[in-house]
PDB file of C-alpha atoms in Angstrom:
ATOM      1  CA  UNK A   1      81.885 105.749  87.986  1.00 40.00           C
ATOM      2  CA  UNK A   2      81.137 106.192  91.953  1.00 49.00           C
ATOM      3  CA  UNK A   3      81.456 108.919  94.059  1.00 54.00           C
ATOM      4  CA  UNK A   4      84.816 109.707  95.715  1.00 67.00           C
ATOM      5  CA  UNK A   5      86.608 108.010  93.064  1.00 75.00           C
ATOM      6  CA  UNK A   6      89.727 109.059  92.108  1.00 79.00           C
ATOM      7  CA  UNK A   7      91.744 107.743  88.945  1.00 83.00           C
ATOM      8  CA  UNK A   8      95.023 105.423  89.664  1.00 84.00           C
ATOM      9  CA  UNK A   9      96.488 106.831  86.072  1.00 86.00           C
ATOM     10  CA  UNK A  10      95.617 110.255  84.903  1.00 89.00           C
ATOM     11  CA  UNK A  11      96.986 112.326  81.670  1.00 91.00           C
ATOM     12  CA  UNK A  12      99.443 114.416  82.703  1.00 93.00           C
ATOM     13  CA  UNK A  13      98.501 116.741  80.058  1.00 93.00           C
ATOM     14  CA  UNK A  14      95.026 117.387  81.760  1.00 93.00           C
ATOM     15  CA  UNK A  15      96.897 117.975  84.778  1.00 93.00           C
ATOM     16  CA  UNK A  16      99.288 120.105  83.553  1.00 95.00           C
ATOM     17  CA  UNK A  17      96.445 122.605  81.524  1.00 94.00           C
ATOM     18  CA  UNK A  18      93.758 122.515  84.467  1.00 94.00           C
ATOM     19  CA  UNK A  19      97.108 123.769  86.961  1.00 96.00           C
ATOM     20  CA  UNK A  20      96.950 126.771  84.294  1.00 96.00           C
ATOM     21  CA  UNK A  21      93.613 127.446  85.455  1.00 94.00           C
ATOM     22  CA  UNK A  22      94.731 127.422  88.751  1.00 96.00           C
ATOM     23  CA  UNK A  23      97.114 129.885  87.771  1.00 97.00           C
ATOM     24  CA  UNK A  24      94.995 132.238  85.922  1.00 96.00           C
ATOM     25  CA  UNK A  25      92.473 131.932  88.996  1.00 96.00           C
ATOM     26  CA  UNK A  26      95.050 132.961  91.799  1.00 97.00           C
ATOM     27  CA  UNK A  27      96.536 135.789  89.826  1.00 97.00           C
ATOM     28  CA  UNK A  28      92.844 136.793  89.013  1.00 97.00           C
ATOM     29  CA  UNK A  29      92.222 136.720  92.725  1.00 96.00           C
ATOM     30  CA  UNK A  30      95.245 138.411  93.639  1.00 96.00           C
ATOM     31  CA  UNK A  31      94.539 141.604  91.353  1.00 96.00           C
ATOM     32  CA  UNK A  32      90.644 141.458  91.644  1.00 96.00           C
ATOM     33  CA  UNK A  33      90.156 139.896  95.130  1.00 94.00           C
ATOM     34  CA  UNK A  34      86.788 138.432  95.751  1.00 93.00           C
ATOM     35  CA  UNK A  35      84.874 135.613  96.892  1.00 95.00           C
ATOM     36  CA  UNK A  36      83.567 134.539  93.535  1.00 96.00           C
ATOM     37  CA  UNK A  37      86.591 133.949  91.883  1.00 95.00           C
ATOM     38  CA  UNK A  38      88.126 132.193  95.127  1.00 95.00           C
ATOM     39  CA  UNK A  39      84.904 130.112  95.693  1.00 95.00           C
ATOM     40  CA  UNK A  40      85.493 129.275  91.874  1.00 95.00           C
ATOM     41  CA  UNK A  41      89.669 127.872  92.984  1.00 95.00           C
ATOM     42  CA  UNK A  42      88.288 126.337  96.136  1.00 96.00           C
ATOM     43  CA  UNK A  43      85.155 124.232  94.232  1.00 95.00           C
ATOM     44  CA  UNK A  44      87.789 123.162  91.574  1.00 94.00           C
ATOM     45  CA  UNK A  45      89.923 121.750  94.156  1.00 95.00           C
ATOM     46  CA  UNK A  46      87.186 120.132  96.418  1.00 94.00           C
ATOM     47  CA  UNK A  47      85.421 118.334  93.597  1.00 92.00           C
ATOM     48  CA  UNK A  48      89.122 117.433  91.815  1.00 91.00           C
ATOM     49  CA  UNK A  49      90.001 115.884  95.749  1.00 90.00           C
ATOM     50  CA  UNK A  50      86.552 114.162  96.458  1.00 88.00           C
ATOM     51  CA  UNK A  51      85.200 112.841  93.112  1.00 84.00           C
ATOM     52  CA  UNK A  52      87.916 112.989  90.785  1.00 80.00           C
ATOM     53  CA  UNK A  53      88.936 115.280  87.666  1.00 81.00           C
ATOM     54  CA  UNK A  54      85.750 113.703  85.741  1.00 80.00           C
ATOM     55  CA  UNK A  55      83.466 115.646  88.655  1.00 81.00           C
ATOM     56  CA  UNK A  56      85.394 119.393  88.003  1.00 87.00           C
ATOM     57  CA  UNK A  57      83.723 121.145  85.123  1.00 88.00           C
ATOM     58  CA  UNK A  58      87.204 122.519  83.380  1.00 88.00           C
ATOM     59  CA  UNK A  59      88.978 118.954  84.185  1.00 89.00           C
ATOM     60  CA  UNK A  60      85.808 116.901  82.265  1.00 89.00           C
ATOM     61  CA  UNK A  61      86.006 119.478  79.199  1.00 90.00           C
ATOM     62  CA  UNK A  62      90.266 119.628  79.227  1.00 90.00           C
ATOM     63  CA  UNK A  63      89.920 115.930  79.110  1.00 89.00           C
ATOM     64  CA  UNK A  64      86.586 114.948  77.202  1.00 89.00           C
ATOM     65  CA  UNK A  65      86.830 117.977  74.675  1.00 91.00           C
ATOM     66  CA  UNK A  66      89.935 120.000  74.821  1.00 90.00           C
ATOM     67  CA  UNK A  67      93.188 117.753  74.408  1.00 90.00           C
ATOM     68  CA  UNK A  68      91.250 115.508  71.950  1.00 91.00           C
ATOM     69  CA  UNK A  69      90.484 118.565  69.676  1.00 93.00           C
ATOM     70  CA  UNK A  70      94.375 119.354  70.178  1.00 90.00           C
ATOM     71  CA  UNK A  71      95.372 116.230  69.461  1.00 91.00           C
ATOM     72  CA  UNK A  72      97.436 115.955  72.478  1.00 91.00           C
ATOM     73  CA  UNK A  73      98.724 112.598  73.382  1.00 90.00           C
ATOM     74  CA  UNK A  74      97.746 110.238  76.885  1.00 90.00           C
ATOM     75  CA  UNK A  75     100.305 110.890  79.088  1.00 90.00           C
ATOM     76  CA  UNK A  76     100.092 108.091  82.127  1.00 89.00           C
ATOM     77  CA  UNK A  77     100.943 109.334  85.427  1.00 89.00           C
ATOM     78  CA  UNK A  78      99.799 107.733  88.802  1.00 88.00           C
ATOM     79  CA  UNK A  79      96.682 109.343  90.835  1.00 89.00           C
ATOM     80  CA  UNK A  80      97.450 109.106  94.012  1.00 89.00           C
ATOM     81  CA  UNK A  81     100.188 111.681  94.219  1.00 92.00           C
ATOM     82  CA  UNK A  82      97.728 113.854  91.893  1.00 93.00           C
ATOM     83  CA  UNK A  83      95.563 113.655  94.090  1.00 91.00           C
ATOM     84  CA  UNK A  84      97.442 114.590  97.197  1.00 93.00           C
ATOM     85  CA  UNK A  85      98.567 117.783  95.373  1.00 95.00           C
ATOM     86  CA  UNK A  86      94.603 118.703  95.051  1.00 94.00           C
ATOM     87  CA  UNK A  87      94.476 117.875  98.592  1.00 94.00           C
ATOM     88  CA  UNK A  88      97.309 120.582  99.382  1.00 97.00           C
ATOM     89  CA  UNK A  89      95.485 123.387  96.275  1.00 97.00           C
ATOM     90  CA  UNK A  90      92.549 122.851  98.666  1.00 97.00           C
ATOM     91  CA  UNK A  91      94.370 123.829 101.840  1.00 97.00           C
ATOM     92  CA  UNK A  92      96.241 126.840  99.916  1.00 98.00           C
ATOM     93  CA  UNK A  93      92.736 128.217  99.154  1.00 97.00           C
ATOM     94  CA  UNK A  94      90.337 127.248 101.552  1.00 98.00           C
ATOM     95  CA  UNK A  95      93.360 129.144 103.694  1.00 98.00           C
ATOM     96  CA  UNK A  96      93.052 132.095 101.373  1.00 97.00           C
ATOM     97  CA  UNK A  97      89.379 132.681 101.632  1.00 97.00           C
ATOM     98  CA  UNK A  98      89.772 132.143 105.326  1.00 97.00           C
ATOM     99  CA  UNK A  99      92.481 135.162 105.251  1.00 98.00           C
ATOM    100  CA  UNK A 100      90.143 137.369 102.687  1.00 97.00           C
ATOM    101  CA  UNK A 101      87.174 136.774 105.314  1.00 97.00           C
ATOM    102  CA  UNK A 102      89.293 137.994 108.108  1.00 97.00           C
ATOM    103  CA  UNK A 103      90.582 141.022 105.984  1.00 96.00           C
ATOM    104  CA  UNK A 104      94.333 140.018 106.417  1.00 97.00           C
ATOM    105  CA  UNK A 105      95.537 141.203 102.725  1.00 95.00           C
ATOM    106  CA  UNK A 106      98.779 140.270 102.899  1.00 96.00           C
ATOM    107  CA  UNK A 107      98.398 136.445 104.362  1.00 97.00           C
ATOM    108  CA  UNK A 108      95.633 136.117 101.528  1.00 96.00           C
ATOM    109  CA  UNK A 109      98.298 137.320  98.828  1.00 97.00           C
ATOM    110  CA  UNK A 110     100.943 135.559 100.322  1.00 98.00           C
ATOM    111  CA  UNK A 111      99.238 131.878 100.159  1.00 98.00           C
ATOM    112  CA  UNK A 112      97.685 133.024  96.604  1.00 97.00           C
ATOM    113  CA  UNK A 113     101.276 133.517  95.283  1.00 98.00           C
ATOM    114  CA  UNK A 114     102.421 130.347  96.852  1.00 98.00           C
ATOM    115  CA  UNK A 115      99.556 128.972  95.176  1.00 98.00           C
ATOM    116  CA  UNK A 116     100.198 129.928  92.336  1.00 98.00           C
ATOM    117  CA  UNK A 117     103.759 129.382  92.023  1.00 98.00           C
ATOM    118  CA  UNK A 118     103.390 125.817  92.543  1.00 98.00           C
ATOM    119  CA  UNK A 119     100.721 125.776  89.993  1.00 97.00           C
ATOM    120  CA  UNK A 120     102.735 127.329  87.875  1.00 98.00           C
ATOM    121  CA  UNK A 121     105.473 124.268  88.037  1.00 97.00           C
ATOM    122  CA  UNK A 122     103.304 122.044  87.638  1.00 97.00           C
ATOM    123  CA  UNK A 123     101.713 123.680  84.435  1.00 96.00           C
ATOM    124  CA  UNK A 124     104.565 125.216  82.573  1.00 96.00           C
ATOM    125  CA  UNK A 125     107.432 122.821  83.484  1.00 96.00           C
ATOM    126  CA  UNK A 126     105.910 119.489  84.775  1.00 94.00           C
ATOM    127  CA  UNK A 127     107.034 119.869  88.340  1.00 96.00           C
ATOM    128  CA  UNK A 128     104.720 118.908  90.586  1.00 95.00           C
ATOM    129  CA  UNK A 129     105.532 119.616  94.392  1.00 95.00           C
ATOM    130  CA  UNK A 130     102.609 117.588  95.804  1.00 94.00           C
ATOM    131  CA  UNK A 131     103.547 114.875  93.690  1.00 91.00           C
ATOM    132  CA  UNK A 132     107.532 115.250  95.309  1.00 94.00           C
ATOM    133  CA  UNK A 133     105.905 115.418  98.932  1.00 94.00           C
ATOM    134  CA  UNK A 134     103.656 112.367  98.570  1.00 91.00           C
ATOM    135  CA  UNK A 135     106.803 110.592  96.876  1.00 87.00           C
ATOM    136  CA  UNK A 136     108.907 111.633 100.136  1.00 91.00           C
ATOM    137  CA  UNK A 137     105.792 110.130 101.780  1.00 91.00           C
ATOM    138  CA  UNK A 138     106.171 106.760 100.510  1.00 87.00           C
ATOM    139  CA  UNK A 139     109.548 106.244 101.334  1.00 87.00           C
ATOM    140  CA  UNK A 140     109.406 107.140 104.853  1.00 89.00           C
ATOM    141  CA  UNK A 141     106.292 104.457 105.143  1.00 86.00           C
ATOM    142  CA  UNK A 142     103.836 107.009 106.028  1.00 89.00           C
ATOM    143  CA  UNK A 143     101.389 106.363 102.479  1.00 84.00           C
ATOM    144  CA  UNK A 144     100.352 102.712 102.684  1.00 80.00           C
ATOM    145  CA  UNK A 145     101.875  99.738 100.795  1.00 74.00           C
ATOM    146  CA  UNK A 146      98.781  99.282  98.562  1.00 74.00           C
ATOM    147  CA  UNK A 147      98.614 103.102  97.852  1.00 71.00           C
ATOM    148  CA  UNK A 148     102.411 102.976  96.688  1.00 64.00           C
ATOM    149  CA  UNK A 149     101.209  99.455  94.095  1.00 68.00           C
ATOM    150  CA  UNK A 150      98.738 101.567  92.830  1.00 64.00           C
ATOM    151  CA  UNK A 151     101.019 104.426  91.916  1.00 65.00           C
ATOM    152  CA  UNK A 152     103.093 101.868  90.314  1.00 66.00           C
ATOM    153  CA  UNK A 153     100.737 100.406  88.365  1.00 62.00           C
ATOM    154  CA  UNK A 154     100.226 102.851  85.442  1.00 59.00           C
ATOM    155  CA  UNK A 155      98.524 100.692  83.323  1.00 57.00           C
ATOM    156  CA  UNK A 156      96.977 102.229  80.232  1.00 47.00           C
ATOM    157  CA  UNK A 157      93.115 103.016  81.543  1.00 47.00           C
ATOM    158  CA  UNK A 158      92.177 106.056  81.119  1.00 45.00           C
TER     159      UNK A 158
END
């Protein structure tokens, strides 16, 4: 595997358990604000953007360790739009650290709970608002043809 790769088909089960991380995180931050936990959500979501959920420590063990031992089942769903949606956590923290630094308290909790009530679609019901936007994306021709094949193409390689 290269650098900066990112997975056409992922398990939406990983996805769905490492967005209760992100969950757990924000509300952690939110109560106990600090840079350690937030540097924590903001490294998740820059190594799950630039190399992939293999590259983020909790992603590698959900998938690798975690749903095997659970025997929970490969669920295929496309990358790209996965991806996207780590693209937007990103934003929502790197924004909340940005807000912590500057000592606004109520922006930070304000794009923590936003944070972490998209997460919290995504983990507990399957939702996944990224996943809508990039779809919305694609049909008004701003994602590229190829991108859009790709997302159809959920072939069975995990």
């Amino acid at each position: 595997m290269k650098l900066g790769f990112y997975p056409d088909v992922v398990n939406e089960n990983v996805t769905r358990i490492v967005a209760s991380t992100v969950v757990f995180l924000g509300v952690l931050s939110i109560l106990f604000p600090n840079l350690i936990v937030l540097g924590l959500l903001l490294l998740g979501f820059t190594l799950r953007v630039t190399y992939g959920p293999k590259w983020e420590p909790f992603a590698f063990f959900t998938s690798k360790y975690l749903v095997p031992w659970l025997g929970i089942s490969f669920v295929p769903s496309a990358g790209p739009p996965k991806r996207f949606a780590q693209l937007i956590g990103f934003s929502f923290s790197l924004t909340a650290i940005l807000f912590y630094l500057n000592g606004l308290s109520f922006a930070y909790q304000i794009t923590l709970a936003t944070l972490v009530f998209f997460a919290s679609l995504e983990s507990f019901l399957g939702w996944c608002a990224g996943c809508f936007m990039f779809g919305l994306l694609m049909k008004l021709g701003v994602i590229p043809e190829e991108v859009c094949e790709r997302c159809n193409n959920l072939k069975f390689n995990k």
